[in-house]
mmCIF file of C-alpha atoms in Angstrom:
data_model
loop_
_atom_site.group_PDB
_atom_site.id
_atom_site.type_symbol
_atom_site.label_atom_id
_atom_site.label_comp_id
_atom_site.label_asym_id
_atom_site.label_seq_id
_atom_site.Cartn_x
_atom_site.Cartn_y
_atom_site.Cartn_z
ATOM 1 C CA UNK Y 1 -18.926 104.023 11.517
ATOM 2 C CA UNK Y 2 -22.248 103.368 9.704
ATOM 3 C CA UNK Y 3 -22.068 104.106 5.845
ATOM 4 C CA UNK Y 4 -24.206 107.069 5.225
ATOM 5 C CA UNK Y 5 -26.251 107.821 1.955
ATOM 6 C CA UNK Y 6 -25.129 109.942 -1.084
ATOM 7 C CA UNK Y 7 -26.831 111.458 -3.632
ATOM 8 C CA UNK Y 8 -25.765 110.082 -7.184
ATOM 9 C CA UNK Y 9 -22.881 111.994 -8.385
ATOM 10 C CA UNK Y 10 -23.489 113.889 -11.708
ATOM 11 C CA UNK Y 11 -9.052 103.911 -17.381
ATOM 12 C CA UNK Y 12 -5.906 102.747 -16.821
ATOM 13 C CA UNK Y 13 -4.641 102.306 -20.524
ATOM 14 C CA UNK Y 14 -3.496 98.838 -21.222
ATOM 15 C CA UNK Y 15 -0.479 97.897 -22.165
ATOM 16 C CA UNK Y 16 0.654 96.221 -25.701
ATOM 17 C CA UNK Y 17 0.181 92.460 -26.364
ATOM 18 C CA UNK Y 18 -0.354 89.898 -28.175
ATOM 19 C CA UNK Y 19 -2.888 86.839 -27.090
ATOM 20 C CA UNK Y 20 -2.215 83.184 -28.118
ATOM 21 C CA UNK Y 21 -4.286 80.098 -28.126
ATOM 22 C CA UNK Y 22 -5.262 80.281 -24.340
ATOM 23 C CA UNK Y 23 -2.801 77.635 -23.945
ATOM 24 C CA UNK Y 24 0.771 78.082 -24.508
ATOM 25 C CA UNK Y 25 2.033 81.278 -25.374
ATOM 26 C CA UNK Y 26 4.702 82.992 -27.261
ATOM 27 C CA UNK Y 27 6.002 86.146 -26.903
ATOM 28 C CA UNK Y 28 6.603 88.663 -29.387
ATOM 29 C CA UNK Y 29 8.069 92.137 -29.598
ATOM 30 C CA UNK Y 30 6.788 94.494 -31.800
ATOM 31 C CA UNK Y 31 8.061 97.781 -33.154
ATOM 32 C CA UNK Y 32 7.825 100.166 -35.163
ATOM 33 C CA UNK Y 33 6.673 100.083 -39.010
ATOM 34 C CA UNK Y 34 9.736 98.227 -40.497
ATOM 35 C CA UNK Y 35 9.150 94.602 -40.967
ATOM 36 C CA UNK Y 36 11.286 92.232 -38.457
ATOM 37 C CA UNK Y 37 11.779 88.374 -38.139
ATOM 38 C CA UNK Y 38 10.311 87.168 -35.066
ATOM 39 C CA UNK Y 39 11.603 83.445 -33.808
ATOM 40 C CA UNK Y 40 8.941 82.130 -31.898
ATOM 41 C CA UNK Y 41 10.724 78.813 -29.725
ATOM 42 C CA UNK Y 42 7.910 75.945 -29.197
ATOM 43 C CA UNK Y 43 9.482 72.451 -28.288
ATOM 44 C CA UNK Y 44 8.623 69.560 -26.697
ATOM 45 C CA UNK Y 45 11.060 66.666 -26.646
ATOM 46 C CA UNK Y 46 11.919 68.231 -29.578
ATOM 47 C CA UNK Y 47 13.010 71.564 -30.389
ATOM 48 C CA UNK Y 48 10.699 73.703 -33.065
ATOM 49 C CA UNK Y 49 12.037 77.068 -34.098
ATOM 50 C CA UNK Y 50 9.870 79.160 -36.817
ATOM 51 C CA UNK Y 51 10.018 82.440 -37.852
ATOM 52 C CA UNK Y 52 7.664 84.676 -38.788
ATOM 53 C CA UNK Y 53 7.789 88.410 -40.113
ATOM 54 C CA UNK Y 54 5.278 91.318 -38.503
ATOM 55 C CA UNK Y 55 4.687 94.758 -38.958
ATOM 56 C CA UNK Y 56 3.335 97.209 -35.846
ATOM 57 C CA UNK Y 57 -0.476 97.172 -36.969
ATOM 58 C CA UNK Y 58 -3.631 97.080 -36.225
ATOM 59 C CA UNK Y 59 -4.142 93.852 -37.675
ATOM 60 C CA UNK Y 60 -2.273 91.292 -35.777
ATOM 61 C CA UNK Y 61 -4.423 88.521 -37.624
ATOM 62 C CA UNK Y 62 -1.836 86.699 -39.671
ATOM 63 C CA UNK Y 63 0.450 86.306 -36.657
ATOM 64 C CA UNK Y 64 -2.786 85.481 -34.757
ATOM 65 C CA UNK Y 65 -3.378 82.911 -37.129
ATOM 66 C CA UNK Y 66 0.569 81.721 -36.962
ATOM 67 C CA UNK Y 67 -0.189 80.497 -33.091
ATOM 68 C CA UNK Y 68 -4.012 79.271 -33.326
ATOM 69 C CA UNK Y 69 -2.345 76.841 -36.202
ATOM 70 C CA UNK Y 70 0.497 75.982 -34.772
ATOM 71 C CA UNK Y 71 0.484 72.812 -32.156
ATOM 72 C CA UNK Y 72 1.474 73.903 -28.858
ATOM 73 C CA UNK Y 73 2.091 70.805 -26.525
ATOM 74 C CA UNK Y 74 4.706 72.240 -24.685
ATOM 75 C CA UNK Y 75 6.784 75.552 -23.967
ATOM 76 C CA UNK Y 76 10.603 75.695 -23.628
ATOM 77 C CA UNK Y 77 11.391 76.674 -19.785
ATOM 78 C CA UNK Y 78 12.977 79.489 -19.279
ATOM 79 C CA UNK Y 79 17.025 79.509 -19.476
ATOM 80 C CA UNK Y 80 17.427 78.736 -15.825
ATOM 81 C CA UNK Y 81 15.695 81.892 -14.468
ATOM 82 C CA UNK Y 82 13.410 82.449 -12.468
ATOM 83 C CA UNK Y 83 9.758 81.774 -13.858
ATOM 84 C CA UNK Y 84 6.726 83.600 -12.235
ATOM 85 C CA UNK Y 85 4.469 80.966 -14.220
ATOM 86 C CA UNK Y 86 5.914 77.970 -12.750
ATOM 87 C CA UNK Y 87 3.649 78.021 -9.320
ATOM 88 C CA UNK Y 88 0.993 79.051 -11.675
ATOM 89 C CA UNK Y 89 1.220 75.811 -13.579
ATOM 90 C CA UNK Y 90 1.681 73.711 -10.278
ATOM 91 C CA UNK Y 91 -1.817 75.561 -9.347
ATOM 92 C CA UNK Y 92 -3.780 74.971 -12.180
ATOM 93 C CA UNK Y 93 -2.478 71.381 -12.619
ATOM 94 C CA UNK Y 94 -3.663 71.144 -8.352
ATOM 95 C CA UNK Y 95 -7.311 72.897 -9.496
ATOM 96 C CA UNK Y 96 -7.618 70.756 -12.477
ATOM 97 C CA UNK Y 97 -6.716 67.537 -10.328
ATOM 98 C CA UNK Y 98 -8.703 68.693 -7.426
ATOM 99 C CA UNK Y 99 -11.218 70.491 -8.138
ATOM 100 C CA UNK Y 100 -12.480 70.247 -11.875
ATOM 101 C CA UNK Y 101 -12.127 66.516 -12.474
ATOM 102 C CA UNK Y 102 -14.151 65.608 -9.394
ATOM 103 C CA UNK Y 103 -17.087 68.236 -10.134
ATOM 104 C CA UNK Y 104 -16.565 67.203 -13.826
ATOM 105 C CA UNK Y 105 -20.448 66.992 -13.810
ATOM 106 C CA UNK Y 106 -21.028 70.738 -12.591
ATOM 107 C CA UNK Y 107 -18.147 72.076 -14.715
ATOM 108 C CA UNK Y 108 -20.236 70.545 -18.099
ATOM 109 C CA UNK Y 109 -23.212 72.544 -16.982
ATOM 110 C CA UNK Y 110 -21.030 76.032 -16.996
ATOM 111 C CA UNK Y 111 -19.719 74.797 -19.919
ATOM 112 C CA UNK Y 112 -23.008 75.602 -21.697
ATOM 113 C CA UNK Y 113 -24.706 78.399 -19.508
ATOM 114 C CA UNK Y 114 -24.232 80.245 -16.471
ATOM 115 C CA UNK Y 115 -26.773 81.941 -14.330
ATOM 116 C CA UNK Y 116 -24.738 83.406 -11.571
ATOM 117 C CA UNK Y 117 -26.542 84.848 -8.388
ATOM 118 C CA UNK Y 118 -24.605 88.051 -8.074
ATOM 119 C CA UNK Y 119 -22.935 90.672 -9.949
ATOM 120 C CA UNK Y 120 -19.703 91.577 -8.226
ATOM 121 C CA UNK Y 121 -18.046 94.753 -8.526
ATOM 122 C CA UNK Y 122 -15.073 95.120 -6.858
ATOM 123 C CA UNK Y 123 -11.794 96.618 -6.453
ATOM 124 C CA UNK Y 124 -8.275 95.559 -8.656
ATOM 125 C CA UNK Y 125 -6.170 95.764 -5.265
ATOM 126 C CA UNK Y 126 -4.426 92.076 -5.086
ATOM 127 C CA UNK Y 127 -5.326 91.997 -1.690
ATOM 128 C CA UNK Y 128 -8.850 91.933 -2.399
ATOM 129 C CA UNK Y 129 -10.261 89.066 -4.266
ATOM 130 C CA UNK Y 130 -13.835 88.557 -4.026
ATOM 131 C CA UNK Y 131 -13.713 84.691 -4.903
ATOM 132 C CA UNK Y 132 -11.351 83.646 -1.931
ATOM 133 C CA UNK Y 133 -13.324 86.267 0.383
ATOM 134 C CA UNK Y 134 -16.529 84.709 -0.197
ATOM 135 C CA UNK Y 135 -15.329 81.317 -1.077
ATOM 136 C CA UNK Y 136 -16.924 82.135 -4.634
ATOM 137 C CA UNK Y 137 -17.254 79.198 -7.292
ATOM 138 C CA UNK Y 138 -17.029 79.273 -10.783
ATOM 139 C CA UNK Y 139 -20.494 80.314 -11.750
ATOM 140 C CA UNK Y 140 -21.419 82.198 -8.673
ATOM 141 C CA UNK Y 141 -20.797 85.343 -9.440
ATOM 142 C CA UNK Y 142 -20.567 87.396 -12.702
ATOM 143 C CA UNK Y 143 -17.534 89.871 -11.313
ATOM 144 C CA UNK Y 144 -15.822 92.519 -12.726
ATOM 145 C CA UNK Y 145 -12.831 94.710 -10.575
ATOM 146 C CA UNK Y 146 -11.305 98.607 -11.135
ATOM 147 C CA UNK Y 147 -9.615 100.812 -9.226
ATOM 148 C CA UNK Y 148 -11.280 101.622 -6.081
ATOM 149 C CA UNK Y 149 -14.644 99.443 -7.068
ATOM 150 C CA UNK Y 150 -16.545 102.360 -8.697
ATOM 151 C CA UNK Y 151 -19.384 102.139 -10.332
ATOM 152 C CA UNK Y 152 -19.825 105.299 -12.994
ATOM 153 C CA UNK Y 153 -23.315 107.263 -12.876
ATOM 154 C CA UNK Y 154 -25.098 106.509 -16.208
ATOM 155 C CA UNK Y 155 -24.163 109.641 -18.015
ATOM 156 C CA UNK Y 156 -20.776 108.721 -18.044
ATOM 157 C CA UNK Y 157 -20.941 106.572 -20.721
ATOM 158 C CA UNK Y 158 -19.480 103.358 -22.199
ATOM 159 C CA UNK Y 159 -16.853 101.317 -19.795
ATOM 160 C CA UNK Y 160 -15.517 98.457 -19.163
ATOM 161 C CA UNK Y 161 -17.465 98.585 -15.784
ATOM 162 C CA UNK Y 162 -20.995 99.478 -17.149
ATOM 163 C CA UNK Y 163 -20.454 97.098 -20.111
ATOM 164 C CA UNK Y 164 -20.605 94.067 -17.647
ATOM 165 C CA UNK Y 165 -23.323 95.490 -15.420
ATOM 166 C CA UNK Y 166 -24.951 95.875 -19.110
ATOM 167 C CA UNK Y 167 -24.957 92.068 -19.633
ATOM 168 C CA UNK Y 168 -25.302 91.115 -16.099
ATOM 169 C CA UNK Y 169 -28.738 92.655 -15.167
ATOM 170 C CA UNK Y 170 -30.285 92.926 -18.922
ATOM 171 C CA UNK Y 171 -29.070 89.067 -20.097
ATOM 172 C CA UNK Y 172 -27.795 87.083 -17.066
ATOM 173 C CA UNK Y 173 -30.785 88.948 -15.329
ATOM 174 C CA UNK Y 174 -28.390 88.471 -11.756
ATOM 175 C CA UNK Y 175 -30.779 89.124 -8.855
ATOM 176 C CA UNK Y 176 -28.195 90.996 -7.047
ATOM 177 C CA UNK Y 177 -25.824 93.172 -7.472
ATOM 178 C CA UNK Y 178 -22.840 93.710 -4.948
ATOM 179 C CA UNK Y 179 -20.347 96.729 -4.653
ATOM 180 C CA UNK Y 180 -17.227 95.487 -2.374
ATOM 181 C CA UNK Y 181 -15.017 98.059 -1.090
ATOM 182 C CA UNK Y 182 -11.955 97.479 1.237
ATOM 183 C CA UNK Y 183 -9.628 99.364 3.876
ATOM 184 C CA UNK Y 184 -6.260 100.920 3.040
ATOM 185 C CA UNK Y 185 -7.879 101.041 -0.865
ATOM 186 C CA UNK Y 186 -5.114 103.209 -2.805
ATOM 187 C CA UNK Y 187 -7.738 104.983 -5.207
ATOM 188 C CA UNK Y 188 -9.708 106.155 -2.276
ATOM 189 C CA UNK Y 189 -6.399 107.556 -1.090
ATOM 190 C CA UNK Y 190 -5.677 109.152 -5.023
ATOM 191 C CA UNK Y 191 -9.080 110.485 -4.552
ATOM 192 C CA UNK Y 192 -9.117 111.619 -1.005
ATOM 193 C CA UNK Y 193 -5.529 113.713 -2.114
ATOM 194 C CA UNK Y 194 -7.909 115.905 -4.936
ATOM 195 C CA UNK Y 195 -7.885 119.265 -3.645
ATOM 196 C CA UNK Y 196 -8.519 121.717 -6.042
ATOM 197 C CA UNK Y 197 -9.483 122.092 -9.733
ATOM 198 C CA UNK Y 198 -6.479 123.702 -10.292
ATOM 199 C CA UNK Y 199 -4.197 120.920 -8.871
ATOM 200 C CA UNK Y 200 -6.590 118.297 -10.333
ATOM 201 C CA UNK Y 201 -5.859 120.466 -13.604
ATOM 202 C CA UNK Y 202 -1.889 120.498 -13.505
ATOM 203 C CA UNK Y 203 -1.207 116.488 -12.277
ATOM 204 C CA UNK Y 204 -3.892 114.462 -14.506
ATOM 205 C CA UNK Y 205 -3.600 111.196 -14.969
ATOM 206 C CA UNK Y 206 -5.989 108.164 -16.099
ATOM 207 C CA UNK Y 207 -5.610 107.046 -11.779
ATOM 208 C CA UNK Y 208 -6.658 110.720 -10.747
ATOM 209 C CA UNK Y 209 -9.596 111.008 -13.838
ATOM 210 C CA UNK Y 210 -10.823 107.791 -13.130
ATOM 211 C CA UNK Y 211 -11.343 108.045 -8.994
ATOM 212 C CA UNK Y 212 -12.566 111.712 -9.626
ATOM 213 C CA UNK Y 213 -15.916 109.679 -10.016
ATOM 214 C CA UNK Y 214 -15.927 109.120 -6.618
ATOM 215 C CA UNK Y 215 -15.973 112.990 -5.973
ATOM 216 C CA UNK Y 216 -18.844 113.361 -4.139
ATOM 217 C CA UNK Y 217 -18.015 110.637 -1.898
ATOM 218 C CA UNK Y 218 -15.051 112.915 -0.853
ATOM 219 C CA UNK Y 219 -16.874 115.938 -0.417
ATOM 220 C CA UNK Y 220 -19.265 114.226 1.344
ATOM 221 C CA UNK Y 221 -16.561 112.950 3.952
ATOM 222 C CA UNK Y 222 -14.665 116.237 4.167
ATOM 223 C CA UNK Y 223 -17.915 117.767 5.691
ATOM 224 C CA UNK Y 224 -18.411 114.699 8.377
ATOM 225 C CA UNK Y 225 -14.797 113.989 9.145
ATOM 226 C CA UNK Y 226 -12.742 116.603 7.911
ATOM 227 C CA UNK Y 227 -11.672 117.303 11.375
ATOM 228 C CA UNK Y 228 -9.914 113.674 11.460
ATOM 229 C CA UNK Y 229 -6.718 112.508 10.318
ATOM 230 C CA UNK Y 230 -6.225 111.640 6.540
ATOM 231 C CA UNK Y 231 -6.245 107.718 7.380
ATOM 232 C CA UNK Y 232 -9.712 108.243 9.418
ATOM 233 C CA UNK Y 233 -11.057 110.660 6.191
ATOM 234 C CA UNK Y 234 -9.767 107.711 3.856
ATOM 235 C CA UNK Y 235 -11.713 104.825 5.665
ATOM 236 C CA UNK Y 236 -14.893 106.901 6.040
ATOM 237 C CA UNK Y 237 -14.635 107.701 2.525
ATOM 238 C CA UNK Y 238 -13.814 103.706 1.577
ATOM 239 C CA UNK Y 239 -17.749 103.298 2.829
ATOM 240 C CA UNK Y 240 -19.129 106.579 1.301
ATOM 241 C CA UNK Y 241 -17.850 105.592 -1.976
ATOM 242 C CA UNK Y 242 -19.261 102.088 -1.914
ATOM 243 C CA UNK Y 243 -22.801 103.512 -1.337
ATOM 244 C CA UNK Y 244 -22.229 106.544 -3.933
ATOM 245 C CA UNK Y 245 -21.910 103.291 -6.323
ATOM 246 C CA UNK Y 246 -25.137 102.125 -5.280
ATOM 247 C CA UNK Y 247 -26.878 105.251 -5.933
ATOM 248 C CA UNK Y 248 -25.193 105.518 -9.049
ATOM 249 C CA UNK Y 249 -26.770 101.980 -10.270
ATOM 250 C CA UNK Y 250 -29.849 103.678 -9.883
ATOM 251 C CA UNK Y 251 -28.983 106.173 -12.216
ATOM 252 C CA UNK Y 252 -29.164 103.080 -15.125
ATOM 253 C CA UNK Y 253 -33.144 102.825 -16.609
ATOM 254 C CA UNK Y 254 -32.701 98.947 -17.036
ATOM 255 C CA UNK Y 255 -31.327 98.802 -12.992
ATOM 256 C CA UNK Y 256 -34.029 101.345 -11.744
ATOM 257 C CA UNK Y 257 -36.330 99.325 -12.932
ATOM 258 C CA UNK Y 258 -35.688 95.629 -11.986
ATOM 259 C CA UNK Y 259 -35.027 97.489 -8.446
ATOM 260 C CA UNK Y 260 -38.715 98.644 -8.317
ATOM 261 C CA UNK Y 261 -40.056 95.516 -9.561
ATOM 262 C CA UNK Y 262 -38.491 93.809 -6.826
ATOM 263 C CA UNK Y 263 -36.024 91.404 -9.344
ATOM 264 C CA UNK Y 264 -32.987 93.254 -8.522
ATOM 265 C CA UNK Y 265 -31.406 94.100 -4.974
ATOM 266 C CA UNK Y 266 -28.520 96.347 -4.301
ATOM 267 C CA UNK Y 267 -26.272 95.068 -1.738
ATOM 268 C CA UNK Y 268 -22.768 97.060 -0.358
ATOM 269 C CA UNK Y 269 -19.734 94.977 0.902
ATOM 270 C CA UNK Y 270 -16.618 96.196 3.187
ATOM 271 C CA UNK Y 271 -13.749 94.439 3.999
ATOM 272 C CA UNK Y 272 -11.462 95.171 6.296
ATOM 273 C CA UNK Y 273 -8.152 92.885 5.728
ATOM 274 C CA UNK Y 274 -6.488 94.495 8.571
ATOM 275 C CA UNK Y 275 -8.631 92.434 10.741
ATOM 276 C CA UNK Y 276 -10.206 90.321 8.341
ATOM 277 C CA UNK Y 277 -13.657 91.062 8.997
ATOM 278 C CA UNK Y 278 -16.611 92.221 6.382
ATOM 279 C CA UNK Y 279 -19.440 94.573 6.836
ATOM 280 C CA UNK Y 280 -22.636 93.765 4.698
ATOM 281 C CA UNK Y 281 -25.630 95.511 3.921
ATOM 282 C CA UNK Y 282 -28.582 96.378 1.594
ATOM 283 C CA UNK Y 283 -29.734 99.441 -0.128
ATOM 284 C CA UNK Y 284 -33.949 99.939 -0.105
ATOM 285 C CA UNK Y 285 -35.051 102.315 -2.390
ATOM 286 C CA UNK Y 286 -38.315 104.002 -1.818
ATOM 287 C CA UNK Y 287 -38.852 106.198 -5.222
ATOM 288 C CA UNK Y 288 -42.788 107.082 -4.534
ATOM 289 C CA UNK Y 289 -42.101 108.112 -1.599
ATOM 290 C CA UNK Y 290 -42.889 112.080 -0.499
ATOM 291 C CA UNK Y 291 -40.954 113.477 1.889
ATOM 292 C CA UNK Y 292 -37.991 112.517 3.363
ATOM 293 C CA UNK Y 293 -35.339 110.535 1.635
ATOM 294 C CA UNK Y 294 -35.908 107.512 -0.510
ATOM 295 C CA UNK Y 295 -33.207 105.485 0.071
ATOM 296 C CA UNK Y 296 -32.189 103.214 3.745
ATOM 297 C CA UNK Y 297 -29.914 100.604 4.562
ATOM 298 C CA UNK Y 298 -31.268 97.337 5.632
ATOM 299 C CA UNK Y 299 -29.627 93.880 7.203
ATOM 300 C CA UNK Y 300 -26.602 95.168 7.944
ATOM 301 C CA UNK Y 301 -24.139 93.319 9.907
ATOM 302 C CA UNK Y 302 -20.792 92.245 10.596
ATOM 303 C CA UNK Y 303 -18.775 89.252 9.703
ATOM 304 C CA UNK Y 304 -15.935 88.655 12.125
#
């Protein structure tokens, strides 16, 4: 099914922590307003036990402070549990070993600039990771990922999404840009379930008022394949939405622009991890042109 054209159409809320060091961390618990004694345990061959006393704030500088000082070497393992972080560790110690000691060279260079080739925007699904799709190295692409890889129209405002597009195009000046969609993608399904106002009205949540972005995309596929089944509708949609996104990069001044200068290019991605294969293709954009549409797809093709 070839991805058809859109016109531009006119967050999930995080939840409470508290960072470390970017080493070692320790975690914390915090309440309500009364003051409680935290024990943070750091060891190494040794045991170290401190305590500390916080207050639910918006200041969590002095207990910021508290780790940044404090020398973390090593962690205490869990009490015979299981640890999530343990195959982590195994995998950064087999990246460092690997992978950053022998390109030692190239890893000094990122350490002082980066000038990635694309700008990545694509989806938070843990199926979908752009870097081990593309084989993506650190300082290759400039990538940010939300539900459903959607790219808000330029009247919508601050996000994190148009933050990094922000600093991509105006200071990394990236010479492409590249939307990724995939199949099965959950808030295409969230979006593709949006029936009315008033049922959009009576079930909001941050999911359902983020994907509404997409709405277009949906309307869009209702009138060329609302005669299919919802799983057809959904992957027709996965493809409308990804060039709705497109279009909607036009919407930005700074993006418009670089596009008809010829510095930027706008470039849609699809894959299918069903049958691991990946559509690819490239938005032209034609703005002096009268009559007929200014916008066609170019260099598509299939990876299989």
């Amino acid at each position: 099914m070839a991805p058809s054209l859109l016109r531009p159409a006119s967050p999930l809320a995080p939840a409470p922590s508290v960072a470390g060091s970017g080493r070692s961390r320790g975690t914390v618990s915090i309440g309500d307003s009364r003051a409680r004694g935290v024990a943070l345990r750091v060891g190494g061959s040794g045991r170290s036990d401190f305590s500390c006393t916080t207050k639910a704030s918006t200041d969590h500088s002095g207990l910021t402070r508290q780790l940044l000082d404090f020398q973390h070497d090593t962690v205490d393992e869990t009490d015979g549990g299981y640890d999530p972080f343990n195959q982590l560790k195994e995998r950064f110690t087999d990246f460092k070993q690997r992978n950053y000691v022998e390109n030692f060279t190239n890893y000094k260079k990122l350490a002082e600039q980066q000038t990635p080739e694309f700008m990545v925007v694509a989806c938070a699904d843990s199926r979908v990771c752009p870097t081990s799709i593309l084989g993506l190295q650190p300082g290759d692409a400039f990538t940010v990922r939300n539900v459903a890889n959607l790219v808000p129209p330029y009247e919508h405002g601050a996000s994190e999404t148009t933050a990094a597009l922000e600093f991509a195009v105006n200071t990394l000046q990236v010479p492409n840009v590249l939307v990724v969609g995939h199949s099965r993608c959950g808030g295409i399904q969230a979006l593709m379930s949006m029936k009315s106002k008033k049922d959009d009205r009576s079930s909001r949540t941050f999911i359902r008022d983020w994907v509404s972005l997409g709405k277009s995309a949906r309307l869009s596929t209702e009138a060329a394949a609302g005669n299919l089944s919802f799983e057809s509708q959904c992957r027709h949609c996965e493809k409308e939405s990804i060039n709705s996104s497109l279009l909607n990069l036009l919407t930005y001044p700074w993006i418009e622009e670089r596009v008809k200068e010829g510095n930027l290019n706008l470039h849609g991605g699809y894959y299918n991890f069903i049958d691991c294969t990946f559509e690819k293709w490239t938005l032209v954009y034609r703005p002096g042109l009268e009559g007929g549409s200014k916008y066609a797809i170019k260099n598509r093709s299939t990876w299989a």
